[in-house]
Coordinates of C-alpha atoms and ligand atoms in Angstrom, one line a residue:
M29 CA -1.7 4.2 -9.7
I30 CA -2.1 7.8 -8.4
D31 CA -5.2 8.9 -6.6
P32 CA -6.8 12.4 -6.8
F33 CA -4.8 13.6 -3.8
G34 CA -1.5 12.6 -5.4
R35 CA -0.9 9.5 -3.3
T36 CA 0.7 6.6 -5.0
V37 CA -1.2 3.3 -4.4
S38 CA 1.3 0.5 -4.1
Y39 CA -0.1 -1.7 -1.4
L40 CA -3.0 -4.1 -1.7
R41 CA -4.6 -5.9 1.3
V42 CA -6.6 -8.9 0.4
S43 CA -9.2 -10.4 2.7
V44 CA -9.3 -14.0 1.4
T45 CA -12.2 -15.0 3.6
D46 CA -14.5 -13.2 6.1
R47 CA -14.6 -16.4 8.2
C48 CA -12.6 -17.1 11.3
D49 CA -11.9 -19.7 13.9
F50 CA -11.9 -17.0 16.6
R51 CA -14.6 -14.5 17.7
C52 CA -12.7 -11.6 19.1
T53 CA -15.1 -9.5 21.1
Y54 CA -14.0 -6.2 19.5
C55 CA -14.1 -7.6 16.0
M56 CA -17.1 -9.9 15.7
A57 CA -20.4 -10.8 17.3
E58 CA -20.5 -14.4 18.5
N59 CA -23.2 -15.4 16.0
M60 CA -21.9 -13.9 12.8
T61 CA -23.6 -14.3 9.4
F62 CA -20.9 -14.9 6.9
L63 CA -21.0 -14.4 3.1
P64 CA -22.6 -17.2 1.2
K65 CA -19.8 -19.4 -0.2
K66 CA -21.2 -19.0 -3.7
D67 CA -20.4 -15.3 -3.7
L68 CA -16.7 -15.9 -3.0
L69 CA -14.1 -15.4 -5.7
T70 CA -12.2 -18.6 -6.4
L71 CA -8.5 -18.6 -5.4
E72 CA -7.7 -18.6 -9.2
E73 CA -9.8 -15.5 -9.6
M74 CA -8.1 -13.8 -6.6
N75 CA -4.7 -14.6 -8.1
R76 CA -5.8 -13.0 -11.4
L77 CA -7.0 -9.9 -9.6
C78 CA -3.9 -9.6 -7.6
S79 CA -1.7 -10.1 -10.7
A80 CA -3.7 -7.3 -12.4
F81 CA -2.9 -5.0 -9.4
I82 CA 0.8 -6.0 -9.6
S83 CA 0.8 -5.1 -13.3
K84 CA -0.6 -1.7 -12.3
G85 CA 2.1 -1.0 -9.8
V86 CA 1.3 -2.7 -6.6
R87 CA 4.6 -3.7 -4.8
K88 CA 3.3 -5.2 -1.6
I89 CA 0.4 -7.6 -0.9
R90 CA -0.9 -8.6 2.5
L91 CA -3.3 -11.5 2.9
T92 CA -5.7 -11.1 5.7
G93 CA -9.3 -11.9 6.6
G94 CA -11.2 -13.2 8.6
E95 CA -8.5 -15.7 9.3
P96 CA -6.6 -16.1 6.0
L97 CA -5.1 -19.5 7.0
V98 CA -8.5 -21.1 7.5
R99 CA -9.5 -20.7 3.8
K100 CA -9.3 -24.0 2.1
N101 CA -6.3 -24.5 -0.1
I102 CA -5.0 -21.0 0.7
M103 CA -1.4 -22.1 0.1
F104 CA -2.3 -22.3 -3.6
L105 CA -2.7 -18.5 -3.7
V106 CA 0.3 -17.9 -1.5
R107 CA 2.5 -20.0 -3.8
E108 CA 1.1 -18.2 -6.9
L109 CA 1.7 -14.8 -5.4
G110 CA 5.1 -15.9 -4.1
R111 CA 6.2 -16.3 -7.8
H112 CA 6.0 -12.5 -8.1
V113 CA 8.3 -12.1 -5.1
H114 CA 10.8 -14.5 -6.6
S115 CA 10.6 -12.7 -10.0
G116 CA 11.0 -9.2 -8.5
G117 CA 7.5 -8.1 -9.5
L118 CA 6.5 -7.8 -5.9
D119 CA 8.7 -6.4 -3.0
E120 CA 6.8 -8.2 -0.3
L121 CA 4.1 -10.8 0.3
T122 CA 2.9 -10.9 3.9
V123 CA 0.1 -12.3 6.0
T124 CA -1.8 -11.1 9.0
T125 CA -2.9 -14.0 11.1
N126 CA -4.3 -14.9 14.5
G127 CA -1.6 -17.6 14.7
S128 CA -3.9 -20.6 15.2
Q129 CA -2.8 -22.4 12.0
L130 CA 0.8 -21.2 11.9
A131 CA 2.4 -24.4 13.3
R132 CA 1.0 -26.2 10.3
Y133 CA 1.9 -23.6 7.6
A134 CA 5.0 -21.7 8.8
D135 CA 7.5 -23.7 6.7
E136 CA 5.4 -23.5 3.6
L137 CA 4.9 -19.8 4.0
Y138 CA 8.6 -19.3 4.1
D139 CA 9.1 -21.6 1.1
C140 CA 6.6 -19.5 -0.9
G141 CA 8.6 -16.3 -0.3
V142 CA 6.9 -14.9 2.7
R143 CA 9.5 -13.4 5.1
R144 CA 7.5 -11.3 7.6
I145 CA 4.1 -11.9 9.1
N146 CA 1.9 -10.1 11.6
V147 CA 0.5 -12.1 14.4
S148 CA -2.4 -10.6 16.4
L149 CA -2.0 -11.3 20.1
D150 CA -3.8 -9.1 22.7
T151 CA -2.7 -10.8 25.9
L152 CA -0.2 -13.4 27.4
D153 CA -2.7 -14.6 29.9
P154 CA -4.5 -17.8 28.7
A155 CA -7.7 -17.0 30.6
K156 CA -7.9 -13.5 29.2
F157 CA -7.0 -14.8 25.8
K158 CA -10.1 -17.0 25.9
A159 CA -12.2 -14.1 27.2
I160 CA -11.1 -11.8 24.3
T161 CA -11.1 -14.3 21.4
R162 CA -14.0 -16.4 22.8
W163 CA -12.9 -19.5 20.7
G164 CA -9.2 -19.2 20.6
D165 CA -6.6 -21.6 22.1
F166 CA -3.6 -19.7 23.6
S167 CA -1.3 -22.7 23.5
K168 CA -1.9 -23.2 19.8
V169 CA -1.0 -19.6 19.1
M170 CA 2.2 -19.9 21.1
E171 CA 3.1 -23.1 19.2
G172 CA 2.5 -21.2 16.0
I173 CA 4.8 -18.3 17.0
D174 CA 7.5 -20.9 17.9
A175 CA 7.1 -22.6 14.5
A176 CA 7.1 -19.4 12.6
Q177 CA 10.3 -18.2 14.2
K178 CA 11.9 -21.6 13.7
A179 CA 10.9 -21.4 10.0
G180 CA 12.8 -18.0 9.7
L181 CA 9.7 -15.8 9.5
K182 CA 10.1 -12.4 11.1
I183 CA 7.1 -11.6 13.4
K184 CA 5.5 -8.4 14.4
L185 CA 2.9 -8.8 17.1
N186 CA -0.2 -6.6 16.9
A187 CA -2.3 -5.9 20.1
V188 CA -5.5 -4.0 20.2
A189 CA -5.3 -1.8 23.3
L190 CA -8.3 -2.5 25.5
K191 CA -8.9 -0.5 28.6
D192 CA -9.5 -2.8 31.7
L193 CA -8.6 -5.9 29.6
N194 CA -5.0 -5.7 28.5
A195 CA -3.8 -2.2 29.1
A196 CA -1.9 -3.1 32.3
E197 CA -0.3 -6.0 30.5
I198 CA 1.4 -4.1 27.7
P199 CA 4.7 -3.7 29.6
E200 CA 4.9 -7.5 30.0
M201 CA 4.0 -7.9 26.3
I202 CA 6.8 -5.4 25.3
R203 CA 9.3 -7.5 27.3
F204 CA 8.0 -10.8 25.8
A205 CA 8.0 -9.5 22.2
H206 CA 11.4 -7.8 22.4
G207 CA 12.9 -10.7 24.4
R208 CA 12.1 -12.9 21.4
G209 CA 13.2 -10.4 18.7
M210 CA 9.7 -9.3 17.7
D211 CA 8.4 -5.8 17.2
L212 CA 5.1 -5.0 18.9
T213 CA 2.5 -2.6 17.6
V214 CA -0.5 -1.4 19.6
I215 CA -3.7 -0.4 17.9
E216 CA -6.7 1.7 18.9
T217 CA -10.1 0.0 18.6
M218 CA -12.0 1.2 15.5
P219 CA -15.8 1.5 15.2
M220 CA -16.4 -1.1 12.6
G221 CA -19.4 -3.5 12.5
E222 CA -22.0 -4.3 15.2
I223 CA -20.6 -6.3 18.1
E224 CA -22.4 -7.4 21.3
E225 CA -20.6 -5.0 23.6
D226 CA -20.2 -1.2 23.6
R227 CA -16.8 -0.3 22.2
T228 CA -16.6 2.9 24.3
D229 CA -16.2 0.7 27.4
H230 CA -12.8 -0.6 26.2
Y231 CA -11.6 2.2 24.0
L232 CA -8.2 3.4 25.1
P233 CA -6.6 6.4 23.4
L234 CA -2.9 5.5 22.8
S235 CA -1.8 8.9 24.0
E236 CA -2.9 7.7 27.5
L237 CA -1.2 4.3 27.1
R238 CA 2.0 6.0 26.0
A239 CA 2.0 8.3 29.0
D240 CA 1.6 5.3 31.3
L241 CA 4.4 3.4 29.5
E242 CA 6.7 6.3 29.9
S243 CA 6.6 6.0 33.7
E244 CA 8.3 2.6 33.2
F245 CA 10.2 2.8 30.0
T246 CA 12.2 5.4 28.1
L247 CA 10.6 5.8 24.7
A248 CA 12.5 7.5 21.9
D249 CA 10.7 8.4 18.6
I250 CA 12.5 6.9 15.6
P251 CA 11.9 7.4 11.9
Y252 CA 11.5 3.6 11.3
K253 CA 8.7 2.8 8.7
T254 CA 7.3 -0.4 7.4
G255 CA 5.1 1.2 4.8
G256 CA 2.1 1.2 7.2
P257 CA 0.5 3.8 9.4
A258 CA 2.4 2.8 12.6
R259 CA 4.7 5.4 14.3
Y260 CA 7.6 3.7 16.0
V261 CA 9.6 4.4 19.2
E262 CA 12.6 2.5 20.5
V263 CA 12.2 1.2 24.0
K264 CA 15.6 1.9 25.5
E265 CA 15.4 -0.7 28.3
T266 CA 14.7 -3.6 25.8
G267 CA 16.3 -2.2 22.7
G268 CA 13.2 -3.2 20.7
R269 CA 10.7 -1.3 18.7
L270 CA 7.1 -0.4 19.7
G271 CA 4.6 0.9 17.1
F272 CA 1.5 2.9 17.7
I273 CA -1.4 2.8 15.2
T274 CA -3.7 5.6 16.1
P275 CA -6.6 5.9 13.6
M276 CA -8.7 7.6 16.3
T277 CA -6.4 10.1 18.0
H278 CA -4.3 10.8 15.0
N279 CA -5.7 10.6 11.5
F280 CA -3.0 9.0 9.3
C281 CA -4.8 9.2 6.0
E282 CA -2.5 11.8 4.4
S283 CA 0.1 9.1 3.7
C284 CA -2.3 6.3 2.8
N285 CA -0.9 4.1 0.1
R286 CA -3.3 1.2 0.1
V287 CA -6.6 -0.2 -1.1
R288 CA -8.5 -3.3 0.2
L289 CA -10.0 -6.1 -1.7
T290 CA -12.6 -8.4 -0.2
C291 CA -13.1 -12.1 -0.9
T292 CA -16.1 -11.3 -3.2
G293 CA -14.0 -8.9 -5.4
T294 CA -15.2 -5.7 -3.9
L295 CA -12.5 -3.0 -3.6
Y296 CA -12.7 -0.6 -0.7
M297 CA -10.6 2.5 -1.3
C298 CA -10.7 3.4 2.4
L299 CA -11.1 1.3 5.5
G300 CA -13.3 3.9 7.1
Q301 CA -15.7 4.7 4.2
N302 CA -18.5 2.8 2.5
D303 CA -17.7 3.7 -1.1
A304 CA -16.5 0.6 -3.0
A305 CA -16.0 -0.7 -6.5
D306 CA -17.2 -4.1 -7.9
L307 CA -14.2 -5.7 -9.6
R308 CA -15.8 -9.1 -9.8
T309 CA -18.1 -8.2 -12.7
A310 CA -15.1 -6.7 -14.7
L311 CA -13.1 -9.8 -13.9
R312 CA -15.7 -12.2 -15.1
A313 CA -16.7 -10.1 -18.2
S314 CA -13.7 -11.1 -20.2
E315 CA -10.8 -13.4 -20.3
S316 CA -8.5 -10.5 -21.1
D317 CA -7.8 -7.9 -18.4
E318 CA -8.8 -4.7 -20.2
Y319 CA -12.1 -4.3 -18.3
L320 CA -10.4 -5.1 -15.1
Y321 CA -7.7 -2.4 -15.6
A322 CA -10.4 0.1 -16.5
A323 CA -12.4 -0.8 -13.3
I324 CA -9.3 -0.5 -11.2
D325 CA -8.4 2.9 -12.6
E326 CA -12.0 4.2 -12.1
A327 CA -11.9 2.9 -8.5
I328 CA -8.6 4.7 -7.7
S329 CA -10.0 7.9 -9.1
R330 CA -12.5 7.7 -6.3
K331 CA -10.2 7.1 -3.4
P332 CA -11.4 9.4 -0.7
K333 CA -9.2 11.8 1.3
G334 CA -9.7 9.9 4.6
H335 CA -11.9 8.6 7.2
D336 CA -13.6 10.2 10.2
F337 CA -13.9 7.6 12.9
I338 CA -15.3 8.8 16.2
I339 CA -15.8 6.7 19.3
D340 CA -17.8 8.4 22.1
R341 CA -21.0 8.0 24.0
Q342 CA -22.9 10.1 21.4
H343 CA -21.9 7.9 18.5
R344 CA -23.0 4.5 19.5
K345 CA -23.4 3.2 16.0
P346 CA -20.3 1.9 14.1
A347 CA -18.8 4.4 11.6
V348 CA -19.1 1.7 9.0
A349 CA -21.5 -1.2 9.2
R350 CA -19.1 -3.9 7.9
H351 CA -16.9 -5.7 10.3
M352 CA -13.1 -5.5 10.2
S353 CA -13.1 -9.2 9.1
V354 CA -14.6 -8.1 5.7
T355 CA -11.8 -5.8 4.8
G356 CA -9.1 -7.3 7.0
G357 CA -7.9 -4.2 8.8
Ligands
SAM13 N1 -7.6 -12.9 11.8 C1 -6.4 -12.2 11.5 C2 -5.9 -11.6 12.7 O1 -6.6 -11.5 13.7 O2 -4.7 -11.2 12.7 C3 -6.5 -11.2 10.4 C4 -7.7 -10.3 10.3 S1 -8.0 -9.2 11.7 C5 -9.5 -8.4 11.2 C6 -6.7 -8.0 11.5 C7 -6.5 -7.1 12.7 O3 -7.5 -6.3 12.9 C8 -6.2 -7.9 13.9 O4 -4.9 -7.4 14.5 C9 -7.3 -7.4 14.9 O5 -6.9 -7.3 16.2 C10 -7.7 -6.1 14.3 N2 -9.0 -5.6 14.5 C11 -10.2 -6.3 14.4 N3 -11.3 -5.6 14.7 C12 -10.8 -4.4 15.1 C13 -11.4 -3.1 15.5 N4 -12.7 -3.0 15.6 N5 -10.5 -2.1 15.8 C14 -9.2 -2.2 15.7 N6 -8.6 -3.3 15.3 C15 -9.4 -4.4 15.0
SF4_14 FE1 -10.8 -13.4 13.8 FE2 -8.8 -11.7 13.5 FE3 -11.3 -10.8 13.9 FE4 -10.1 -12.1 15.9 S1 -9.5 -10.2 14.9 S2 -12.2 -12.5 15.2 S3 -8.9 -13.5 14.8 S4 -10.6 -11.9 12.1

């Protein structure tokens, strides 16, 4: 699949549910209205959709959400998609999770062919963790990380950089992650979906964070890539890798290789734009995949050049109305 700007689309991110057992302040409002259950694709339908994308050239699938591991029977989908990893049809099947259910699922994930996962963790302080996630239990996430490492899963930690909340803690998080053989990636807050607070209050440009870190660490740019938008440095003092994802200060769209599928079968061709394609109708129109392939081709032909996120005091409205939990980040 090649889009109008010559970019090959080989990466599909699938939000398997918009629901979550946390309510991170930058991601969701506390009283969220979720999609009616009747609108969701079944896991069998998601499997068929993902398989169609694999036939059309997708080499990497990431399951995300909402919290992917709270969707009922999610391991059915993981196991089905894992078959493509075992057969060589897919290079990688990965998951982005808040870690709350990892203690329960880590072994099974590994068994299904998952080798790397991303765990979102913004702080190592249990009280701050509660303040940021509202409903999360820090000790459960730590147990999950332990279980995942024991199962043989490689973990990358993702932290959203939040001014006055976790910025001062990033050095400690670097030492923690690298001490346990995990990469750490820091992410800028993106203006997606209405939340209770004002995002400008906590927005921290990573250029500032990097400058601060450089007073304590020696950071060397390295060409390491994981197929995502992160730019990596090696931290000389720890020997570990630190990634920066900077959608706000540096637009990374020119190398975008991905599209995003929601749990209702809507395909977003860009995280930061509203244009979307309905694949559910094509999926349900026929048992054979011909309509689906046509709908996918048509969607890819509309992939936009990029997004234009802005966070400042003049732009108080989110750039896109949907929350990150709909498209999974
Ligand atoms: N629940 C899972 C988790 O937290 O890892 C998967 C879904 S979550 C939406 C995916 C990632 O998006 C998380 O790392 C989260 O921190 C990040 N995220 C959520 N809202 C965001 C926002 N407005 N700006 C930047 N990152 C955000
Ligand atoms: Fe849930 Fe992940 Fe959003 Fe936090 S960031 S509320 S864990 S979907």
